Coordinates of C-alpha atoms in Angstrom, one line a residue:
Chain A
X1 CA 4.6 40.2 41.6
X2 CA 5.3 39.3 38.0
X3 CA 4.1 42.3 35.9
X4 CA 3.2 41.6 32.2
X5 CA 2.7 43.6 29.8
X6 CA -0.6 42.3 27.6
X7 CA -0.2 41.0 24.5
X8 CA -2.1 38.2 22.5
X9 CA 0.2 36.5 24.3
X10 CA -1.7 34.5 26.9
X11 CA -2.3 31.7 23.6
X12 CA 0.5 29.9 22.4
X13 CA -0.2 27.6 19.9
X14 CA 2.0 25.0 18.1
X15 CA 1.6 23.9 15.1
X16 CA 4.6 22.5 13.6
X17 CA 5.2 20.6 10.7
X18 CA 4.2 17.4 8.7
X19 CA 4.5 14.2 9.3
X20 CA 1.4 12.8 8.0
X21 CA -0.4 10.8 11.1
X22 CA -2.9 8.1 10.8
X23 CA -4.6 10.7 13.5
X24 CA -7.5 11.4 11.8
X25 CA -8.7 9.8 8.7
X26 CA -7.7 11.4 5.8
X27 CA -11.3 11.9 4.3
X28 CA -12.4 14.0 7.8
X29 CA -9.9 15.3 9.7
X30 CA -12.2 16.9 12.2
X31 CA -11.3 14.9 15.4
X32 CA -14.5 13.5 16.7
X33 CA -13.6 12.0 20.5
X34 CA -12.8 14.1 23.2
X35 CA -11.5 13.7 26.7
X36 CA -12.3 16.2 29.3
X37 CA -9.6 15.9 32.6
X38 CA -11.7 17.9 34.9
X39 CA -9.8 18.4 39.0
X40 CA -13.7 19.0 39.9
X41 CA -17.0 18.2 37.5
X42 CA -18.5 21.5 38.8
X43 CA -15.8 22.8 35.5
X44 CA -18.9 21.7 33.9
X45 CA -21.3 23.8 35.0
X46 CA -19.2 26.9 35.3
X47 CA -17.6 26.1 31.8
X48 CA -20.8 24.7 29.9
X49 CA -20.5 27.2 27.5
X50 CA -17.4 25.8 25.6
X51 CA -18.2 23.4 26.6
X52 CA -21.3 23.1 24.6
X53 CA -20.8 25.1 21.6
X54 CA -18.2 21.6 21.1
X55 CA -21.3 19.2 21.7
X56 CA -23.4 21.4 19.6
X57 CA -20.3 21.0 16.5
X58 CA -21.0 17.6 16.7
X59 CA -17.9 16.7 19.9
X60 CA -18.4 13.7 22.3
X61 CA -17.1 14.8 25.6
X62 CA -16.4 12.5 27.5
X63 CA -15.4 14.1 31.1
X64 CA -13.1 12.5 34.5
X65 CA -11.8 13.3 36.8
X66 CA -8.1 13.4 36.9
X67 CA -7.3 11.0 39.5
X68 CA -9.8 8.2 38.1
X69 CA -7.8 5.4 37.7
X70 CA -9.7 4.3 34.9
X71 CA -8.3 7.1 32.9
X72 CA -6.8 5.7 29.5
X73 CA -5.5 7.1 25.9
X74 CA -5.1 4.1 24.5
X75 CA -6.3 1.0 24.5
X76 CA -5.1 -2.2 22.7
X77 CA -2.4 0.2 20.5
X78 CA -5.1 2.2 19.8
X79 CA -6.6 5.7 21.0
X80 CA -9.7 6.5 22.4
X81 CA -9.7 9.7 21.5
X82 CA -8.8 12.8 19.2
X83 CA -8.3 15.1 21.3
X84 CA -7.4 16.0 24.7
X85 CA -8.8 18.9 27.0
X86 CA -6.7 19.1 30.2
X87 CA -8.9 21.6 32.8
X88 CA -7.0 19.8 36.3
X89 CA -4.1 22.6 36.8
X90 CA -4.0 21.7 40.5
X91 CA -3.1 17.9 39.6
X92 CA 0.2 16.1 40.8
X93 CA -0.4 12.7 38.8
X94 CA -3.1 11.4 36.9
X95 CA -5.5 8.6 37.1
X96 CA -4.7 5.4 35.9
X97 CA -1.4 4.9 32.9
X98 CA -1.9 8.4 32.2
X99 CA 1.3 10.6 32.3
X100 CA 3.4 12.9 30.8
X101 CA 4.9 10.6 28.4
X102 CA 2.0 9.8 27.3
X103 CA 0.8 12.8 26.7
X104 CA 3.8 13.4 24.6
X105 CA 3.3 10.7 22.8
X106 CA -0.9 11.5 22.3
X107 CA 0.6 14.6 20.7
X108 CA 3.4 13.1 18.3
X109 CA 1.0 10.5 16.7
X110 CA -1.0 14.1 16.0
X111 CA -3.4 14.6 18.1
X112 CA -4.5 18.0 19.6
X113 CA -4.5 19.2 23.3
X114 CA -5.6 21.5 24.7
X115 CA -4.4 23.1 28.2
X116 CA -5.7 25.8 31.0
X117 CA -3.7 26.6 33.8
X118 CA -4.1 29.4 36.2
X119 CA -2.3 30.4 39.3
X120 CA -2.0 27.4 41.7
X121 CA -0.8 25.5 38.1
X122 CA 1.2 22.2 39.5
X123 CA 4.1 20.7 38.3
X124 CA 2.5 17.8 35.8
X125 CA 0.8 21.0 34.4
X126 CA 3.9 23.1 34.1
X127 CA 6.4 20.3 33.0
X128 CA 3.9 19.3 30.1
X129 CA 3.7 23.0 28.9
X130 CA 7.8 22.7 29.3
X131 CA 8.1 19.5 27.0
X132 CA 5.6 21.4 24.1
X133 CA 7.9 25.0 24.9
X134 CA 6.4 26.6 27.0
X135 CA 7.1 28.4 30.4
X136 CA 4.7 28.9 33.0
X137 CA 6.0 31.7 35.8
X138 CA 7.6 29.7 38.5
X139 CA 6.6 32.0 40.9
X140 CA 3.4 30.8 42.1
X141 CA 2.3 34.1 43.2
X142 CA 3.2 35.8 40.3
X143 CA -0.7 37.0 37.9
X144 CA -0.2 39.1 35.0
X145 CA -1.1 42.2 35.5
X146 CA -1.5 45.4 32.9
X147 CA -2.3 48.7 34.2
X148 CA -2.6 49.8 30.5
X149 CA -5.3 48.2 29.3
X150 CA -8.0 46.1 32.2
X151 CA -11.8 45.0 32.6
X152 CA -12.9 48.3 35.2
X153 CA -15.8 46.1 36.6
X154 CA -14.6 42.9 38.9
X155 CA -11.6 43.9 40.1
X156 CA -11.7 47.0 41.8
X157 CA -8.0 48.6 41.7
X158 CA -6.8 45.4 40.8
X159 CA -5.8 45.9 37.7
X160 CA -5.5 41.6 36.9
X161 CA -8.5 41.1 35.2
X162 CA -7.1 42.0 31.8
X163 CA -9.1 43.1 28.7
X164 CA -7.3 42.3 25.5
X165 CA -8.3 43.5 22.1
X166 CA -4.7 43.3 20.3
X167 CA -5.5 39.6 18.5
X168 CA -3.0 37.5 16.1
X169 CA -4.3 38.8 12.8
X170 CA -4.7 35.1 11.0
X171 CA -8.5 34.7 9.6
X172 CA -7.9 31.1 10.1
X173 CA -6.9 31.1 13.8
X174 CA -9.7 33.2 14.9
X175 CA -12.5 33.1 11.9
X176 CA -13.4 35.8 10.1
X177 CA -15.5 37.7 11.8
X178 CA -14.4 40.2 13.5
X179 CA -14.1 39.4 17.6
X180 CA -15.3 43.2 18.8
X181 CA -15.7 43.0 22.5
X182 CA -12.2 42.8 23.9
X183 CA -11.4 38.9 26.0
X184 CA -11.2 38.5 29.3
X185 CA -7.9 37.6 31.3
X186 CA -7.1 36.7 34.3
X187 CA -3.5 33.9 35.0
X188 CA -0.4 33.8 35.0
X189 CA 2.4 34.4 31.8
X190 CA 4.2 32.4 30.2
X191 CA 6.6 32.4 27.6
X192 CA 7.2 30.3 24.5
X193 CA 10.8 29.1 24.3
X194 CA 12.5 29.4 20.9
X195 CA 14.0 26.3 20.3
X196 CA 11.1 24.9 21.0
X197 CA 11.3 21.4 18.3
X198 CA 8.4 19.6 19.6
X199 CA 5.6 17.5 17.6
X200 CA 6.7 18.6 14.3
X201 CA 3.9 16.6 12.6
X202 CA 0.6 19.5 12.5
X203 CA -0.5 18.3 16.0
X204 CA -2.7 21.6 17.3
X205 CA -1.6 22.7 21.2
X206 CA -3.3 25.7 23.0
X207 CA -1.3 26.9 26.2
X208 CA -3.6 29.1 28.5
X209 CA -2.6 31.2 32.0
X210 CA -5.8 31.5 32.8
X211 CA -8.6 28.4 32.9
X212 CA -11.1 31.5 33.5
X213 CA -11.0 32.0 30.3
X214 CA -12.6 29.3 29.5
X215 CA -15.5 30.2 31.8
X216 CA -19.0 30.7 31.4
X217 CA -18.5 33.6 33.8
X218 CA -16.2 36.2 31.6
X219 CA -19.4 34.9 29.2
X220 CA -22.0 36.5 30.6
X221 CA -20.2 39.2 33.7
X222 CA -21.1 42.0 34.2
X223 CA -23.5 42.6 31.1
X224 CA -24.2 45.9 32.0
X225 CA -20.5 47.6 33.5
X226 CA -18.2 45.5 31.7
X227 CA -15.7 48.1 31.0
X228 CA -12.4 48.3 28.7
X229 CA -10.2 51.4 29.8
X230 CA -6.7 52.3 27.9
X231 CA -4.6 54.6 29.7
X232 CA -1.6 56.3 29.1
X233 CA 0.5 57.0 32.0
X234 CA -3.0 57.6 34.3
X235 CA -4.5 59.3 32.1
X236 CA -7.4 57.5 30.7
X237 CA -7.9 58.1 27.3
X238 CA -10.5 55.4 26.3
X239 CA -13.0 53.9 27.7
X240 CA -15.9 51.4 26.0
X241 CA -18.3 49.8 27.6
X242 CA -19.3 46.4 26.5
X243 CA -22.9 44.2 27.1
X244 CA -20.7 40.9 27.0
X245 CA -17.0 39.8 26.9
X246 CA -15.5 38.9 23.7
X247 CA -14.3 34.9 25.2
X248 CA -16.7 33.0 24.3
X249 CA -16.2 33.6 20.2
X250 CA -11.9 33.7 20.9
X251 CA -12.4 30.3 22.0
X252 CA -14.9 28.6 20.3
X253 CA -12.9 30.1 17.4
X254 CA -9.9 29.2 18.6
X255 CA -11.6 25.2 19.7
X256 CA -12.4 25.0 16.7
X257 CA -8.8 25.3 14.9
X258 CA -7.1 23.6 17.4
X259 CA -9.5 20.8 16.7
X260 CA -8.9 20.9 12.4
X261 CA -12.8 22.0 11.5
X262 CA -10.2 24.8 10.5
X263 CA -6.9 25.3 8.3
X264 CA -6.6 21.6 7.3
X265 CA -4.6 21.3 4.0
X266 CA -4.2 18.5 1.5
X267 CA -2.7 18.1 -1.2
X268 CA -3.8 15.4 -4.2
X269 CA -3.3 14.5 -7.4
X270 CA 0.4 15.4 -8.0
X271 CA 1.3 15.6 -11.3
X272 CA 3.3 17.0 -14.6
X273 CA 3.9 16.6 -17.7
X274 CA 5.1 18.0 -20.4
X275 CA 3.6 21.2 -22.3
X276 CA 1.0 19.4 -24.7
X277 CA 0.8 16.2 -23.3
X278 CA -0.8 14.8 -20.6
X279 CA 1.1 11.7 -20.0
X280 CA 3.8 11.7 -17.4
X281 CA 7.3 11.3 -18.7
X282 CA 9.9 9.2 -16.3
X283 CA 12.7 11.3 -17.3
X284 CA 12.7 14.7 -18.5
X285 CA 15.5 16.5 -21.1
X286 CA 17.1 19.8 -20.2
X287 CA 15.1 22.5 -21.9
X288 CA 11.7 20.6 -22.5
X289 CA 8.4 23.1 -21.3
X290 CA 6.7 21.5 -18.2
X291 CA 3.5 22.4 -17.0
X292 CA 3.2 20.6 -12.5
X293 CA -0.4 20.8 -11.8
X294 CA -1.2 20.1 -7.9
X295 CA -4.7 20.4 -6.5
X296 CA -5.2 21.8 -2.6
X297 CA -7.6 21.3 -0.8
X298 CA -8.8 23.0 2.7
X299 CA -11.3 21.1 5.2
X300 CA -13.7 23.5 6.5
X301 CA -15.2 21.1 9.0
X302 CA -17.9 19.3 7.2
X303 CA -16.6 19.1 3.4
X304 CA -12.9 19.9 1.1
X305 CA -13.2 22.5 -0.1
X306 CA -10.9 24.0 -3.1
X307 CA -7.9 26.4 -1.3
X308 CA -7.1 29.6 -3.0
X309 CA -4.0 32.0 -1.9
X310 CA -1.8 33.4 -4.7
X311 CA 1.9 32.3 -2.9
X312 CA 2.0 28.3 -3.3
X313 CA 5.3 27.8 -4.5
X314 CA 6.4 25.2 -7.0
X315 CA 10.5 24.7 -6.5
X316 CA 12.5 22.7 -9.0
X317 CA 15.7 21.7 -6.7
X318 CA 18.4 20.0 -7.2
X319 CA 20.9 20.4 -4.2
X320 CA 19.1 24.5 -4.5
X321 CA 16.3 25.9 -6.5
X322 CA 17.0 26.1 -9.9
X323 CA 13.0 27.3 -10.5
X324 CA 11.3 29.2 -8.1
X325 CA 8.0 29.7 -8.9
X326 CA 4.4 30.9 -7.9
X327 CA 2.0 28.8 -8.7
X328 CA -1.2 30.4 -10.6
X329 CA -5.2 28.5 -9.0
X330 CA -8.1 28.4 -10.9
X331 CA -10.0 29.0 -7.6
X332 CA -10.9 25.4 -8.1
X333 CA -8.4 24.0 -5.9
X334 CA -6.1 23.3 -9.0
X335 CA -3.0 25.0 -9.0
X336 CA -0.7 25.4 -11.8
X337 CA 2.8 26.5 -13.7
X338 CA 5.0 25.6 -16.4
X339 CA 8.4 26.4 -17.0
X340 CA 11.3 25.1 -18.8
X341 CA 13.3 22.8 -17.0
X342 CA 17.3 24.4 -16.9
X343 CA 19.9 23.7 -18.8
X344 CA 21.5 21.0 -16.2
X345 CA 21.3 17.6 -15.7
X346 CA 20.6 15.5 -12.8
X347 CA 18.3 14.3 -10.7
X348 CA 16.0 17.1 -9.7
X349 CA 12.9 17.4 -7.0
X350 CA 9.5 19.1 -7.6
X351 CA 9.3 20.5 -4.3
X352 CA 6.0 22.3 -2.3
X353 CA 7.2 24.0 0.5
X354 CA 3.6 25.5 2.6
X355 CA 4.1 26.5 5.3
X356 CA 2.0 29.4 6.9
X357 CA 0.3 30.7 10.1
X358 CA -2.5 27.8 11.6
X359 CA -2.5 26.2 8.5
X360 CA -1.5 23.1 7.6
X361 CA 2.4 22.1 6.5
X362 CA 2.5 20.3 3.1
X363 CA 5.6 19.0 1.9
X364 CA 5.9 17.2 -1.1
X365 CA 8.6 16.2 -2.9
X366 CA 9.2 14.4 -6.2
X367 CA 11.6 13.1 -7.4
X368 CA 12.7 13.5 -11.2
X369 CA 15.6 12.9 -13.4
X370 CA 16.7 15.1 -15.8
X371 CA 18.7 13.9 -19.3
X372 CA 20.9 16.2 -21.9
X373 CA 20.1 15.8 -25.9
X374 CA 20.6 13.1 -27.5
X375 CA 23.6 12.6 -29.8
X376 CA 20.8 12.7 -32.4
X377 CA 18.6 15.5 -31.0
X378 CA 21.3 18.2 -31.9
X379 CA 20.3 19.8 -35.6
X380 CA 21.8 18.4 -37.6
X381 CA 23.6 21.2 -39.8
X382 CA 23.4 24.8 -38.1
X383 CA 22.8 27.5 -40.0
X384 CA 26.0 29.6 -38.5
X385 CA 28.7 27.0 -38.9
X386 CA 28.0 27.0 -42.8
X387 CA 31.2 28.8 -43.6
X388 CA 33.1 27.0 -41.8
X389 CA 31.0 23.8 -43.8
X390 CA 32.3 26.1 -46.8
X391 CA 35.7 26.5 -46.2
X392 CA 36.5 23.0 -44.7
X393 CA 35.1 22.1 -48.6
X394 CA 36.6 24.5 -50.2
X395 CA 40.3 24.3 -49.3
X396 CA 39.9 20.2 -50.2
X397 CA 38.4 21.3 -53.8
X398 CA 41.8 23.6 -53.6
X399 CA 43.5 20.8 -53.0
X400 CA 42.5 19.1 -55.8
X401 CA 42.7 21.1 -58.2
X402 CA 46.2 22.9 -57.1
X403 CA 47.5 18.4 -57.3
X404 CA 46.1 19.0 -60.9
X405 CA 47.4 22.5 -61.6
X406 CA 50.9 21.8 -59.7
X407 CA 51.3 18.1 -61.9
X408 CA 50.5 19.0 -65.6
X409 CA 52.3 22.4 -65.1
X410 CA 55.8 21.3 -66.3
Chain B
X1 CA 58.2 66.9 -46.1
X2 CA 61.7 66.2 -47.9
X3 CA 61.7 63.4 -46.5
X4 CA 58.5 61.6 -47.3
X5 CA 59.6 61.4 -51.5
X6 CA 62.8 59.7 -50.6
X7 CA 60.8 57.4 -48.5
X8 CA 58.3 57.0 -51.2
X9 CA 61.4 55.9 -53.8
X10 CA 63.3 53.7 -51.4
X11 CA 59.6 51.3 -50.8
X12 CA 59.2 51.8 -54.9
X13 CA 63.0 50.6 -55.3
X14 CA 63.0 47.5 -52.7
X15 CA 59.2 46.3 -54.1
X16 CA 60.7 46.0 -57.5
X17 CA 63.7 44.2 -56.2
X18 CA 61.3 41.8 -54.3
X19 CA 59.2 41.5 -57.8
X20 CA 62.4 41.2 -60.2
X21 CA 63.4 38.9 -57.2
X22 CA 60.5 36.5 -57.0
X23 CA 59.7 36.8 -60.6
X24 CA 62.9 34.3 -60.8
X25 CA 61.3 31.5 -59.1
X26 CA 60.5 28.2 -60.6
X27 CA 55.9 28.3 -61.8
X28 CA 55.7 25.4 -59.9
X29 CA 56.9 27.5 -56.3
X30 CA 54.7 29.9 -57.5
X31 CA 51.9 27.8 -57.8
X32 CA 52.4 26.5 -54.4
X33 CA 52.7 30.3 -52.9
X34 CA 49.1 30.8 -54.3
X35 CA 47.3 28.1 -52.8
X36 CA 48.9 29.1 -49.2
X37 CA 47.6 32.9 -49.6
X38 CA 44.5 31.1 -50.4
X39 CA 44.6 28.9 -47.5
X40 CA 45.6 31.6 -45.0
X41 CA 43.3 33.9 -46.3
X42 CA 40.2 31.3 -45.9
X43 CA 41.5 30.9 -42.6
X44 CA 41.5 35.2 -42.0
X45 CA 38.1 35.1 -43.6
X46 CA 37.1 32.6 -40.8
X47 CA 38.5 33.7 -37.4
X48 CA 36.8 37.9 -38.5
X49 CA 33.4 35.7 -38.6
X50 CA 33.9 34.0 -35.6
X51 CA 34.9 37.3 -33.7
X52 CA 31.6 38.1 -35.5
X53 CA 28.6 35.6 -34.8
X54 CA 30.2 33.9 -31.5
X55 CA 31.7 30.8 -31.5
X56 CA 28.9 29.1 -30.8
X57 CA 29.0 25.6 -32.8
X58 CA 33.3 25.1 -31.7
X59 CA 33.9 22.5 -33.2
X60 CA 32.9 24.1 -37.3
X61 CA 35.0 26.3 -36.3
X62 CA 38.4 24.9 -35.5
X63 CA 37.5 22.2 -38.2
X64 CA 36.8 25.3 -40.6
X65 CA 40.3 27.1 -39.6
X66 CA 42.1 23.7 -39.3
X67 CA 41.5 22.8 -42.1
X68 CA 43.0 25.7 -43.9
X69 CA 45.9 25.8 -41.2
X70 CA 46.6 22.8 -41.9
X71 CA 47.9 22.9 -45.6
X72 CA 48.9 25.7 -45.1
X73 CA 51.5 24.2 -43.2
X74 CA 51.5 21.0 -45.4
X75 CA 51.9 23.0 -49.0
X76 CA 54.8 24.8 -47.0
X77 CA 56.2 21.7 -46.5
X78 CA 56.2 20.7 -49.9
X79 CA 57.9 23.4 -51.3
X80 CA 60.4 23.1 -49.1
X81 CA 61.4 20.0 -49.9
X82 CA 60.4 20.4 -54.1
X83 CA 62.3 23.4 -53.7
X84 CA 65.9 23.1 -55.9
X85 CA 67.8 25.7 -54.3
X86 CA 67.2 24.1 -50.6
X87 CA 70.1 21.3 -50.0
X88 CA 68.8 19.4 -47.7
X89 CA 66.0 17.1 -49.6
X90 CA 68.1 16.8 -52.5
X91 CA 67.9 13.6 -51.8
X92 CA 64.7 12.9 -52.5
X93 CA 62.9 12.8 -55.2
X94 CA 60.3 15.7 -56.0
X95 CA 57.8 12.4 -56.9
X96 CA 58.4 11.3 -53.1
X97 CA 57.6 14.4 -52.1
X98 CA 54.1 15.1 -53.4
X99 CA 53.4 11.5 -52.7
X100 CA 53.8 12.3 -49.2
X101 CA 52.1 16.1 -49.6
X102 CA 48.6 14.3 -50.9
X103 CA 48.8 11.3 -48.5
X104 CA 48.8 14.2 -45.5
X105 CA 46.6 16.0 -46.8
X106 CA 43.6 12.9 -47.1
X107 CA 44.6 12.2 -43.3
X108 CA 44.1 15.7 -42.7
X109 CA 40.7 16.0 -44.3
X110 CA 39.8 12.6 -43.2
X111 CA 40.0 14.0 -39.4
X112 CA 38.4 17.4 -40.1
X113 CA 35.2 15.9 -42.0
X114 CA 34.9 14.0 -38.3
X115 CA 35.0 16.8 -36.5
X116 CA 32.8 19.2 -38.3
X117 CA 29.9 18.0 -37.0

């Protein structure tokens, strides 16, 4: 039996870089139609709290048995669904046209995916996970055990039902409301492959080593005897009692993130101009003062809200950033900054590379040439050079006088 | 202590002999010498000025200094050619030497004006 120390590791989320996809309309990025594949339709009732939370938020769930021969993700080249939930850990072969490649294409086109496995996870599910950079434990009898933090009830003396309360600190992933009660987890361990490079297109993927994580069983389970104990060595140091586990809140908040109800950014109205002007020039001159503006909005699930952050930076870039400035915001979505064009001419880019945990990656680049001064843009007379002008003219005058004196001195 | 009056006397004697020798120089050569001294002095003033304010309008600095240096060089050339004691140019009439000098100066100042900025 593998013995894993608990962490928040049972969620592997992959939100990766930008490549604009057509998965959702730009005006409304939240997914609408979701295909749910289950091994057994009984799951519909055993996980009903999770599903009904999705339905009340406006999602259309389409339940199908995973070996249903009519399963199809696309028809006539159009995707029928915006999201896919695989609650079918034991399936060896999907029905219909669905296979690993089809699921990966689905993710590559920017669609979202939730995969839950458990100890009986099939090779098919493991393959999907491995292609997304998540390796489930190979040993089919392995489970996650934590002797330091486990739920007392449910599994007497067997510390496989883990109560975790050490979550990733991210409001965009887990919502702003703190999850008070621990989340119960019983399943297999997995690791994220650091070389994972799939789906850099803002598709969101959630892997869980525990199908029960989403189930009603833990939501309402042991309402009076739900303990979480923490030990140090053999010594129990704290033992807290909760009326209810945090699972419902946890999976609801995560599903909000996965299905783009949160953390989806868009940047619009990128513009730049010289300070004091409003028209966008086709070219700048060295040492011009310019102003750059961009509006960034976050999708709240129903409307675009201003995105407020103090770490959005602009680069003025040619091979390397010549200017790197943090933009200030008016709290209404508008980010602006002004700076002086460096004393170097060439073809520059305005670049905004904004990558934050849980948020859509923003990657804006706009090319702009910078020219040197024209000949008539220099000052005609430079005050510093007046002595040199004076010297030149005085030698000329001296030459003139000398010629006279020399010629008439005899 | 005993030595310094002797040194001073020597220096005085040297200067006096120089002055008396120089006073024998023809007037036209003296005028040329004065002109050269003026040009070199102006060049030095500009170099000192550049050392103080920096080399920013470097082309102007070069113009100013080179106009002085060029003037001095041309004047020295003229002095060599019109010097009666110089046998090398005894076949060259001083009028011709002066005409060459004027032509060269015109070219020099044309270049200087273009380069001044």
